[in-house]
XYZ file of C-alpha atoms in Angstrom:
608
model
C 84.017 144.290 77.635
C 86.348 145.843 74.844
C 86.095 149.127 76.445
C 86.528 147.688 80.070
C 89.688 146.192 78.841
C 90.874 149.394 77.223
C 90.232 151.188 80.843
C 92.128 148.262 82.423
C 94.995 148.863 80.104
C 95.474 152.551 81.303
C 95.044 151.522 85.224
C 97.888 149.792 84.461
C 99.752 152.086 82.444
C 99.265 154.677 85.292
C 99.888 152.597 88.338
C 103.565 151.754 86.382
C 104.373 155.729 85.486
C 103.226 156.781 89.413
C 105.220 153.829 91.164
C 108.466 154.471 88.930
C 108.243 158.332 89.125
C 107.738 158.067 93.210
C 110.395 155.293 93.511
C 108.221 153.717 96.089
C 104.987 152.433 96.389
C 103.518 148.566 95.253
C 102.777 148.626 91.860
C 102.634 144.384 92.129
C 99.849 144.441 94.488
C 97.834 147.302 92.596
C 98.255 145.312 89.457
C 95.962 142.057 91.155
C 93.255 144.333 91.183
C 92.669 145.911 88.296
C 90.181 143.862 86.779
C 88.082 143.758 89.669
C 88.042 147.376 90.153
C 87.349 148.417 86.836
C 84.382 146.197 86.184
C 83.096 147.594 89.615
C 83.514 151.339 89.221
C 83.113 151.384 84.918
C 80.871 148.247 83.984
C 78.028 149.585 86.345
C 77.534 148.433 89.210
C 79.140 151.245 91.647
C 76.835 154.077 91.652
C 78.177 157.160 92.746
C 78.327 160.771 91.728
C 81.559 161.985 91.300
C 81.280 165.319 91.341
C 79.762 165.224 94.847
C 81.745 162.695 97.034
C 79.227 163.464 99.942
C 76.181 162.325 98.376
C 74.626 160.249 100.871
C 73.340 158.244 98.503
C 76.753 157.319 97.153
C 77.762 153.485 96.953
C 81.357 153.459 98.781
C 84.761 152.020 98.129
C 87.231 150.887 100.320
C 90.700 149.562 99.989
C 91.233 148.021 103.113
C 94.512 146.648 101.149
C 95.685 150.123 101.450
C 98.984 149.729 100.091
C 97.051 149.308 96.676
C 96.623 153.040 96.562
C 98.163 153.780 93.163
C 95.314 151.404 91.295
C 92.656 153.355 93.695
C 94.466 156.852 92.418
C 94.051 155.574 88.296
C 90.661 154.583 88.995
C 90.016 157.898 89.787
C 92.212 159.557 86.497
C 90.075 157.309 84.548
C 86.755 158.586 86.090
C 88.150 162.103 84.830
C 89.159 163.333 88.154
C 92.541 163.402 88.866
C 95.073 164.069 86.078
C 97.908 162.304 85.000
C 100.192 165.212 85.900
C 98.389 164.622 89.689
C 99.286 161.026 89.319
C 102.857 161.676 89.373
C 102.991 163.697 92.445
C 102.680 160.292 94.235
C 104.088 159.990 97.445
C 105.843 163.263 97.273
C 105.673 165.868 100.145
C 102.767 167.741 100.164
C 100.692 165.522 97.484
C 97.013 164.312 98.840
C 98.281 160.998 96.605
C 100.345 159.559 99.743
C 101.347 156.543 100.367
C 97.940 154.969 101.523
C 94.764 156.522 101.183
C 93.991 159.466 103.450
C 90.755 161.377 103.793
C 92.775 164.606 102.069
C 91.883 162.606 98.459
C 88.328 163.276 98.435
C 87.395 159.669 96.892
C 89.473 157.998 100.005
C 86.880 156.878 102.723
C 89.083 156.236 105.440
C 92.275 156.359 105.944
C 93.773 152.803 105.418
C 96.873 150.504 105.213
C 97.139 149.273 108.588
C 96.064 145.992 107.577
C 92.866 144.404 108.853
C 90.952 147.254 108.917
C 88.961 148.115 106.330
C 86.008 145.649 106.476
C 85.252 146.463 109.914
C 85.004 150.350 108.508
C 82.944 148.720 106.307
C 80.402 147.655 108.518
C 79.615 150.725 109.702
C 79.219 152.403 106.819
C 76.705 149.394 105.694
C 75.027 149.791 109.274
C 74.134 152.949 108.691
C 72.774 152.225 105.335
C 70.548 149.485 106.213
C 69.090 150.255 109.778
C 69.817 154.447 110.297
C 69.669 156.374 107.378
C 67.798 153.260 105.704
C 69.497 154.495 102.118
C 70.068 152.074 99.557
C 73.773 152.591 98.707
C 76.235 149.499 98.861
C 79.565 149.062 100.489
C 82.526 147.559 98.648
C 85.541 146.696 100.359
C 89.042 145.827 98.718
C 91.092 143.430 100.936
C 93.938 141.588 100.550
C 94.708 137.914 101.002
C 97.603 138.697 103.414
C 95.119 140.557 106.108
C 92.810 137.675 106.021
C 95.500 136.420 108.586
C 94.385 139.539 111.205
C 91.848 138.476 113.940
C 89.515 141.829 112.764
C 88.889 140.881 110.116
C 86.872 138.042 111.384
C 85.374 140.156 114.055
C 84.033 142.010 111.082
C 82.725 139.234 108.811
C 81.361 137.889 112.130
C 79.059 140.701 113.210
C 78.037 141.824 109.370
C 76.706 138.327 109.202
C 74.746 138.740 112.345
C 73.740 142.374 111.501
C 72.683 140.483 107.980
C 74.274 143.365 105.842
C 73.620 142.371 102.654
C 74.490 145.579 101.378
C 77.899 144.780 102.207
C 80.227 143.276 99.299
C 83.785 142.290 99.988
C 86.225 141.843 97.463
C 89.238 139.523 98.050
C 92.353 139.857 95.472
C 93.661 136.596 96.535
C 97.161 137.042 94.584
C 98.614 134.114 96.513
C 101.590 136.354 98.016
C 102.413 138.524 101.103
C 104.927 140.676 101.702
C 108.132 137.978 102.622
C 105.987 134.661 101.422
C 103.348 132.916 100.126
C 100.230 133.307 102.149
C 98.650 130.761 104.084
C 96.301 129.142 101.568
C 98.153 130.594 98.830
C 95.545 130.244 95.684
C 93.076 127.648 97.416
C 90.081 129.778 96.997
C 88.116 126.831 98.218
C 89.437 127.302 101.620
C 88.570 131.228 101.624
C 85.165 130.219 100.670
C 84.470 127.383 103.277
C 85.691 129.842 105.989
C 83.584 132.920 105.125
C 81.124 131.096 104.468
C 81.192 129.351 107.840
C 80.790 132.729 108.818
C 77.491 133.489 106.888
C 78.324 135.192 104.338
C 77.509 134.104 100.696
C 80.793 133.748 98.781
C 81.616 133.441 95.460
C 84.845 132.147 93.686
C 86.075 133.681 90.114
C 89.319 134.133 88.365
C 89.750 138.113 89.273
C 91.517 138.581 85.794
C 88.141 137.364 83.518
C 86.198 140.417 83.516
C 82.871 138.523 82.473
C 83.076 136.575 85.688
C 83.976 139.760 87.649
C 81.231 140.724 85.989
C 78.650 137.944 86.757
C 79.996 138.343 90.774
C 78.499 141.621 90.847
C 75.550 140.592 89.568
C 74.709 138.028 91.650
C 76.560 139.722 94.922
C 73.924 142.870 94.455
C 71.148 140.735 94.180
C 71.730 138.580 97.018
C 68.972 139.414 99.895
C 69.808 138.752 104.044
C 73.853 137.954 104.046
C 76.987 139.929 103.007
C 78.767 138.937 100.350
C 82.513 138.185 99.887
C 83.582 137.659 96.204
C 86.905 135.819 96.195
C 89.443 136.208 93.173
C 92.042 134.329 92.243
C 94.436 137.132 91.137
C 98.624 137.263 89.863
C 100.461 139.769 91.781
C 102.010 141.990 89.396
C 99.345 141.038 86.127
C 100.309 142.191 83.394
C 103.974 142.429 83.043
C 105.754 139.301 82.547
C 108.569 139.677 84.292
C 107.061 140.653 87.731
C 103.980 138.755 87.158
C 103.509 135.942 90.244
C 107.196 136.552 91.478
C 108.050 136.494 95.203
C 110.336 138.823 96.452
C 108.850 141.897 94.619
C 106.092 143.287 97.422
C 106.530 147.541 97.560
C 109.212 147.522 94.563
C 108.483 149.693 91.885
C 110.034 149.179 88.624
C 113.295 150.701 88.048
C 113.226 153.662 84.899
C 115.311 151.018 82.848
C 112.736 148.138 83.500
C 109.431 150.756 82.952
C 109.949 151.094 78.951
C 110.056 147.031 78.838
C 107.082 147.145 80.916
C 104.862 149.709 78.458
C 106.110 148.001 75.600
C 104.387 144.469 77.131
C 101.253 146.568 78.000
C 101.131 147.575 74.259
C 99.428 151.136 72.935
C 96.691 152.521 75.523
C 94.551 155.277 74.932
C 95.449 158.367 77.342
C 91.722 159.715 75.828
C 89.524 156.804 77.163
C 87.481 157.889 80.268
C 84.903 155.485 82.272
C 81.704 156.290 83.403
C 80.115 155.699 86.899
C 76.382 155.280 87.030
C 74.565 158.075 88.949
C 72.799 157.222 92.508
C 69.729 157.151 93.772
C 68.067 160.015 94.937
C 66.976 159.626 98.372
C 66.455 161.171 101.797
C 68.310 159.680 104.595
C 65.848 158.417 107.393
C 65.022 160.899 110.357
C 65.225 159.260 114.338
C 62.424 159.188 116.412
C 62.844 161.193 119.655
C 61.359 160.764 122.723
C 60.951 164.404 124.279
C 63.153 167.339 123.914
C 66.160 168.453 125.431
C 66.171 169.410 128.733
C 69.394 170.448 130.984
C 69.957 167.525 134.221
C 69.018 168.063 137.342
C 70.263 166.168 140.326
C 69.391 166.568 143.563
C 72.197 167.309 146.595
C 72.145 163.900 148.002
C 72.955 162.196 145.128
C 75.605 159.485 145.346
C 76.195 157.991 141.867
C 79.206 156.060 139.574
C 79.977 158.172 136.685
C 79.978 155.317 134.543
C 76.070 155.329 135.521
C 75.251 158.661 134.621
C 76.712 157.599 130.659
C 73.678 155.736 129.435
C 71.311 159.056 131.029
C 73.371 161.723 129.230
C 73.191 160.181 126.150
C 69.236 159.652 125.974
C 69.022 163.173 127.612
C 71.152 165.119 124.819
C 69.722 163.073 122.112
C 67.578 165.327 120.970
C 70.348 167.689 120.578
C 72.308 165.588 118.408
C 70.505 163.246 116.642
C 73.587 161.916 115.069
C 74.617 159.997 117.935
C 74.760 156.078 117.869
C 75.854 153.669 120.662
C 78.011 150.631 120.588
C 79.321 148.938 123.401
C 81.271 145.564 123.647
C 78.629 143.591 125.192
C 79.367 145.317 128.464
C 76.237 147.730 128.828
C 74.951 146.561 131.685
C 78.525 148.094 133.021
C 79.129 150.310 131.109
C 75.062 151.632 131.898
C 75.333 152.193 127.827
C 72.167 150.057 128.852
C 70.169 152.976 129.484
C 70.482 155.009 126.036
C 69.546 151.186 124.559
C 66.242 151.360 126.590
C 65.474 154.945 125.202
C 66.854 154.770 121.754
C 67.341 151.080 120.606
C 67.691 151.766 117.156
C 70.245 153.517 117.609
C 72.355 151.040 119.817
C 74.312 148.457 118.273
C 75.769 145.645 119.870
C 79.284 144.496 118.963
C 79.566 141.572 121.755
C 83.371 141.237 122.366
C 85.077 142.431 119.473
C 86.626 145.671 120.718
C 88.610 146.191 117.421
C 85.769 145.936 115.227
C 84.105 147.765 117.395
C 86.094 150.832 116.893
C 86.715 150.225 113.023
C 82.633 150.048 112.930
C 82.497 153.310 115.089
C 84.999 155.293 112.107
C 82.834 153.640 109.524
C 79.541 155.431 111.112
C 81.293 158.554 111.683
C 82.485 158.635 108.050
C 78.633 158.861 107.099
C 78.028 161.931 109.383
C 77.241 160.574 112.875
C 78.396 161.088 116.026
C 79.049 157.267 117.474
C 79.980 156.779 121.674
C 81.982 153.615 121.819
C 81.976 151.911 125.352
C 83.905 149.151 127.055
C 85.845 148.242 129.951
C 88.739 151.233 129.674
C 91.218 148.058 130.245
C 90.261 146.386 126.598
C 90.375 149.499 124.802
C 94.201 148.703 124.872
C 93.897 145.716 121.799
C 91.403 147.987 119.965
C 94.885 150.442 120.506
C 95.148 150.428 116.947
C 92.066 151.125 115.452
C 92.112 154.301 117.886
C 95.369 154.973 115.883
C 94.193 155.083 113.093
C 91.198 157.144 113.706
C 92.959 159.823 114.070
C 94.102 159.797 110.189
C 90.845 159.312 109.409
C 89.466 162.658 111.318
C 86.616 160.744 112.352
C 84.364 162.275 114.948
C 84.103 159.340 118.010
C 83.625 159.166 121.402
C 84.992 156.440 123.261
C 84.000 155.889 126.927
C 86.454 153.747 128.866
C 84.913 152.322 132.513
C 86.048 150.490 135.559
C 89.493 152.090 135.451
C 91.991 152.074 138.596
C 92.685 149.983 141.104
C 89.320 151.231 142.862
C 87.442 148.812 140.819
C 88.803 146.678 143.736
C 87.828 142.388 143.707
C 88.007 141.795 140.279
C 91.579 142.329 140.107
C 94.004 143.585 137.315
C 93.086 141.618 133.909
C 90.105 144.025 134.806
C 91.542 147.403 135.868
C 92.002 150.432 133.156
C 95.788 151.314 134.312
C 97.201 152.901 130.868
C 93.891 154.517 129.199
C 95.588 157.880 130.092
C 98.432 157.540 128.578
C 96.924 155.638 125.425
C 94.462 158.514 124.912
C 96.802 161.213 125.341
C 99.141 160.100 122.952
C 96.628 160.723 120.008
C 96.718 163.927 118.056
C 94.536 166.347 119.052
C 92.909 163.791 121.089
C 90.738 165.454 124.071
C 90.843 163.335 127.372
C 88.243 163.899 130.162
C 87.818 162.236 133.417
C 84.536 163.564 135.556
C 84.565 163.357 138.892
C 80.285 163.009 140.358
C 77.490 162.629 138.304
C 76.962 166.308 137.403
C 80.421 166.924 135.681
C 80.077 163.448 133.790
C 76.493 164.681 132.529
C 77.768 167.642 131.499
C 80.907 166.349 130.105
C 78.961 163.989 128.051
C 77.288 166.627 126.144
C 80.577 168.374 125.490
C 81.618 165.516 123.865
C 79.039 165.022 121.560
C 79.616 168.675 120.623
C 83.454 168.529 119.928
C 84.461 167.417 116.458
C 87.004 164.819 116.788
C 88.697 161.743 119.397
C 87.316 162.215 122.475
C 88.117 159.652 125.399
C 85.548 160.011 128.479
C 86.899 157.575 131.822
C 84.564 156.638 134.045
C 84.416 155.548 137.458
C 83.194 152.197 138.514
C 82.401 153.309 142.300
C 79.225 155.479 143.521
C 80.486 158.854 144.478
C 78.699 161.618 145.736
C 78.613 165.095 144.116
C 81.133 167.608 144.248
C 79.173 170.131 142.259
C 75.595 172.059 141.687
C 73.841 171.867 138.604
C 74.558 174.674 137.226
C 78.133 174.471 136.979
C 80.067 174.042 133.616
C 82.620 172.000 132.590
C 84.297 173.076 129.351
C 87.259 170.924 127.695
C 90.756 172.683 128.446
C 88.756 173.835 131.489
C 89.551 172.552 135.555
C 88.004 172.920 138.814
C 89.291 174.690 142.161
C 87.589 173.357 144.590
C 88.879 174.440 147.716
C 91.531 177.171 147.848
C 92.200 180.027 150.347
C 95.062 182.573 150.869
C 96.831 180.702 153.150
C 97.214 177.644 151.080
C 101.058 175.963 151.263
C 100.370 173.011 148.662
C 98.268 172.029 145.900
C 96.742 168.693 144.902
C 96.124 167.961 141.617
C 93.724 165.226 140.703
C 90.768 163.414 139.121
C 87.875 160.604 139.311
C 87.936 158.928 142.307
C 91.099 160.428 143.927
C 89.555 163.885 143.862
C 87.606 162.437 146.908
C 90.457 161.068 148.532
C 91.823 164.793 148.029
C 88.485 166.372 149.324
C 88.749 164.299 152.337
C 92.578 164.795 152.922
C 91.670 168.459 153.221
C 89.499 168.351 155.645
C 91.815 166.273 157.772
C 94.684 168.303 157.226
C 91.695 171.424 157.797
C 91.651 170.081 161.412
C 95.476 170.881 161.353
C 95.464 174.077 160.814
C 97.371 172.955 157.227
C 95.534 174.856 153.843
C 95.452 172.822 150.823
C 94.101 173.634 147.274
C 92.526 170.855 145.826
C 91.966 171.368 141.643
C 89.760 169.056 139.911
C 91.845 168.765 136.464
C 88.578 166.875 134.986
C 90.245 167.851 131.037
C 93.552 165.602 131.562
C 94.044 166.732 127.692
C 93.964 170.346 126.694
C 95.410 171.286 130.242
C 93.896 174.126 132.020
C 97.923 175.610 132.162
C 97.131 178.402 133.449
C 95.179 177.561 136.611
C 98.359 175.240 137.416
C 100.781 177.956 136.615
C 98.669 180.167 139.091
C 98.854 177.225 141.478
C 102.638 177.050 141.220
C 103.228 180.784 142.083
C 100.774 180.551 144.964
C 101.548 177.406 146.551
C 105.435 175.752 147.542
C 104.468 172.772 145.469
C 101.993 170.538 143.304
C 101.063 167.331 144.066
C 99.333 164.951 141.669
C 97.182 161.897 142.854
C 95.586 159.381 139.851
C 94.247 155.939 139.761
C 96.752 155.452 136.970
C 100.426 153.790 136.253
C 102.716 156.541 136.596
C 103.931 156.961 132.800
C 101.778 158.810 130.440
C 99.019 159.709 133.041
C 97.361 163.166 135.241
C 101.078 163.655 136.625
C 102.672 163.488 133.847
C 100.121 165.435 132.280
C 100.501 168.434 134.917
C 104.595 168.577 134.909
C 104.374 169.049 131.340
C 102.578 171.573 131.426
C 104.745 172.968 134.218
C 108.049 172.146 132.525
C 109.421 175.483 132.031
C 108.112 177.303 135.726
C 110.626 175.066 137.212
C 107.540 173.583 139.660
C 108.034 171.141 142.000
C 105.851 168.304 141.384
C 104.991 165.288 143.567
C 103.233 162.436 142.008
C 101.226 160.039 143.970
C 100.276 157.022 141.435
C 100.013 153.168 140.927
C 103.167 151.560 141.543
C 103.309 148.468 142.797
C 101.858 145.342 140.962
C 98.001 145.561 141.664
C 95.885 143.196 143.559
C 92.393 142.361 144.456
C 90.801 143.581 147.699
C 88.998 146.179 148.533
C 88.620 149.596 146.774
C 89.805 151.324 149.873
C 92.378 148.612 150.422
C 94.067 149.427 147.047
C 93.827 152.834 147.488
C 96.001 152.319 150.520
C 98.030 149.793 149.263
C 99.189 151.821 146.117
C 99.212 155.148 147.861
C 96.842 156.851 146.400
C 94.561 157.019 149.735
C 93.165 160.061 151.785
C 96.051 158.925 154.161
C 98.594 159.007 151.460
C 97.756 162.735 150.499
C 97.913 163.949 153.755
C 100.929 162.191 154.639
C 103.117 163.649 151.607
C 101.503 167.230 152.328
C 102.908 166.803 155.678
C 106.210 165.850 153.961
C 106.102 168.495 151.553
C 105.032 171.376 153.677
């Protein structure tokens, strides 16, 4: 206990020095922790070899209280592996000790401080432990009492409880105050407790700042079988200095150089020599998968007439034993979504995450963080309140697929709650995001498999309505790549599109075909890269470009296109959704929004 107190004393000394030297950062909120961290990481209960981050075997920390990421820095300079010279490049420009954790610090498993987060990250990385690669790590997750107020949170501590994740330990520093107030049950622990528990986890309540009770919560959290565990702490904000300690007012204020020399002098003498020690891991193989067969390229025949978003569920049971990494989740949807059909083949490696889209993703960045490749399906229109989580997966470089179905107005009755109108837009907007959008059951095989290849944020849009095939199987579809599929010398116009209008465009050229009038019709399947130069090519052959997507206008294919067109000086006609949508008939809306086989041919007629 002695020594874990002399450790504590230098977290503290160190999260002061950082915050003061940066000018910015939240020393108060780092300060909560420190007890409960240190007893974790130095009295023996986190296992985890430190000079191999990657160990599978590795217990994991995360600070889903992101903000906290000086104390999760000083843990670190106390495990020997960041100096104090590092510590004081906090928050300045090109220092991997920003502002919240990123995955640039090696000991960072996510990138974090959007609150609300971090326990659903969590659960992945604990669902992978327990049921894939069956390893006997734990998962610790630092949250904060504020983010107990964010709906994912209890999506998380909902579907651990199901999953029964008992290798899954929460942590809540419940310091009583947020960032403008007190928060909502303040230091009640009791009514933490009642409402985890409610959820089916086993909770504990200690005073965070007794290390023999943080202690004795370890204990009795590892050895608890069949439920997670959530350890709630009664914590001061700002522990350990007197005059910040349990003050309002003082969230993301670092101490001024004047007030740090008060604050050292309270803290009394540390001892810059003291290091902690982390016990080692396990050493274990993770589990392999049973597959059915081996890979083997598709093969349809020329009469097929099939949704995209049917063909899904087949690619991913036929390229499974290609990449064995791959794991399924879908939002309680498969029978859509056809996600259905890799459950049938593979059910141990599909996990169901009912409706809970934003723990669904945070889950999906939690399994990617342990190496696999996870395809996350929904309805493309409820991928917008999971908006977020995609955000954030891009700072975390994790490696997921996320397959968005029934999009357009083409999914016709249901109406628009249902309809995917701004996936486009949403997915483009991501950094090196890559957006694809088949058009027959062929290119959304193949394009399937190209996403399970490519390392990073791939969005795949599927089509709710059977569609027969443009292609033969032996065609490829590579991201950045596009499709001419009709084109002659005597072409005046080009049409640009995707999905479901690339039929309405296949069958506007043969009408206008019957007018003597050439079109080019280009399947732009990868709406993000752009195949630039086959639309450049277009420009200089053709008097203009017109677009046609099952999409709002803003952020979509057309927009897509004159960017990449900007500078050529192109004319470009966009043919989009634009009124208020409706429920009827696919081909009704198509009509209605103008977006129909009659509505190409009508503005070629304009154009040329």
């Amino acid at each position: 206990m002695q020594e874990l107190e002399k450790i504590g004393k230098l977290v503290r000394y160190y999260i002061l020095e950082s915050t003061t030297e940066a000018g910015s950062g939240h020393p108060t909120s780092s300060l909560s922790a420190v007890e409960l961290t240190t007893t974790l990481m130095f009295g023996g209960f986190f296992k985890f070899d430190a000079d191999n981050p990657k160990n599978p075997n590795n217990d994991r920390l995360l600070f889903s209280k992101g903000h906290a990421s000086p104390l999760l820095y000083s843990l670190w300079a106390l495990a020997g592996k960041v100096s104090e010279e590092e510590l004081l490049t906090l928050r300045k420009f090109g220092s991997k000790f920003e502002g919240h954790p990123m995955p640039s610090f090696e000991y960072a498993e996510a990138a974090t401080g959007s609150l609300g987060q971090g326990l659903s990250v969590g659960v992945g990385i604990a669902i992978n432990g327990k049921y894939i690669g069956k390893l006997p790590y734990k998962v610790f997750v630092l949250l904060g009492d504020s983010e107990m107020a964010e709906g994912s949170v209890w999506e998380a501590l909902e579907l651990a409880a199901y999953h029964k994740l008992d290798n899954l330990i929460g942590v809540l520093d419940v310091n009583r105050l947020g960032q403008s107030r007190e928060t909502m049950y303040g230091h009640d622990l009791e009514a933490y407790a009642k409402r985890v528990g409610s959820f089916g986890w086993h909770t504990i309540t200690i005073d965070g700042h007794n290390i023999e009770e943080v202690a004795k919560a370890y204990e009795e959290a590892l050895s608890t079988k069949e439920k997670p565990v959530m350890i709630i702490a009664k914590t001061l904000k700002g522990k350990g200095v007197s005059f910040i300690e349990n003050k309002d007012g003082l969230h993301g204020k670092p101490l001024t150089k004047e007030q740090l020399p008060e604050a050292l002098k309270e803290l009394g003498e540390v001892d810059k020599s003291v290091l902690g020690t982390i016990a080692k891991p396990e050493n274990m193989e993770p589990a392999k998968p049973e597959v059915k067969g081996k890979f083997e390229k598709a093969s349809y025949e020329p009469d097929t007439v099939l949704a995209t978003r049917k063909v899904y569920g087949k690619a991913l049971a036929r390229i499974f034993p290609k990449f064995q990494n791959i794991v399924a989740l879908d939002a309680e949807v498969s029978n859509s979504t056809f996600s259905k059909t890799f459950r049938d083949e593979y059910p141990e490696r599909y996990f169901e995450m009912f409706i809970a889209e934003q723990n669904m993703v945070g889950t999906a960045i939690g399994l990617s963080n342990r190496g696999k490749i996870p395809f996350v399906s929904t309805f493309a229109a409820f991928l917008s309140r999971a908006y977020d989580q995609i955000r954030m997966s891009q700072y975390s470089q994790a490696n997921i697929k996320i397959v968005g179905s029934h999009v357009g107005v083409s999914i016709g009755q249901d109406g628009p709650s249902q309809m995917g109108l701004e996936d486009l837009a949403m997915f483009r907007a991501i950094l090196n995001s890559v957006v694809l959008y088949p058009s027959d059951a062929i290119s959304a095989d193949k394009l399937v498999e190209e996403a399970a290849a490519h390392k990073g944020l791939v969005y795949i849009r599927t089509t709710r309505k059977d569609t027969p095939l443009v292609y033969g199987n032996d065609e490829e579809f590579k991201i950045g790549g596009s499709k001419v599929v009709k084109s002659s010398n005597k072409d005046s116009v080009t049409v640009v599109a995707a999905g479901i209008t690339l039929h309405e465009a296949l069958a506007a050229y043969e009408e206008l075909k019957a007018k003597d009038i050439n079109i080019r019709v280009i399947d732009l399947y990868s709406v993000k890269p752009v195949d630039s130069k086959t639309l450049e090519k277009a420009t200089k052959e053709t008097k203009a470009i017109i677009t046609v997507e099952d999409h709002f206008p803003e952020g979509g294919l057309g927009e897509a296109v004159k960017s990449a067109l900007a500078n050529m000086g192109a004319k470009v006609h966009s043919l989009a959704v634009t009124k208020m949508p409706k429920s009827g008939s696919p081909d009704e809306l198509l009509e209605y929004e103008g977006i129909s086989k009659s509505a190409i041919v009508k503005k070629v007629e304009e154009v040329v």
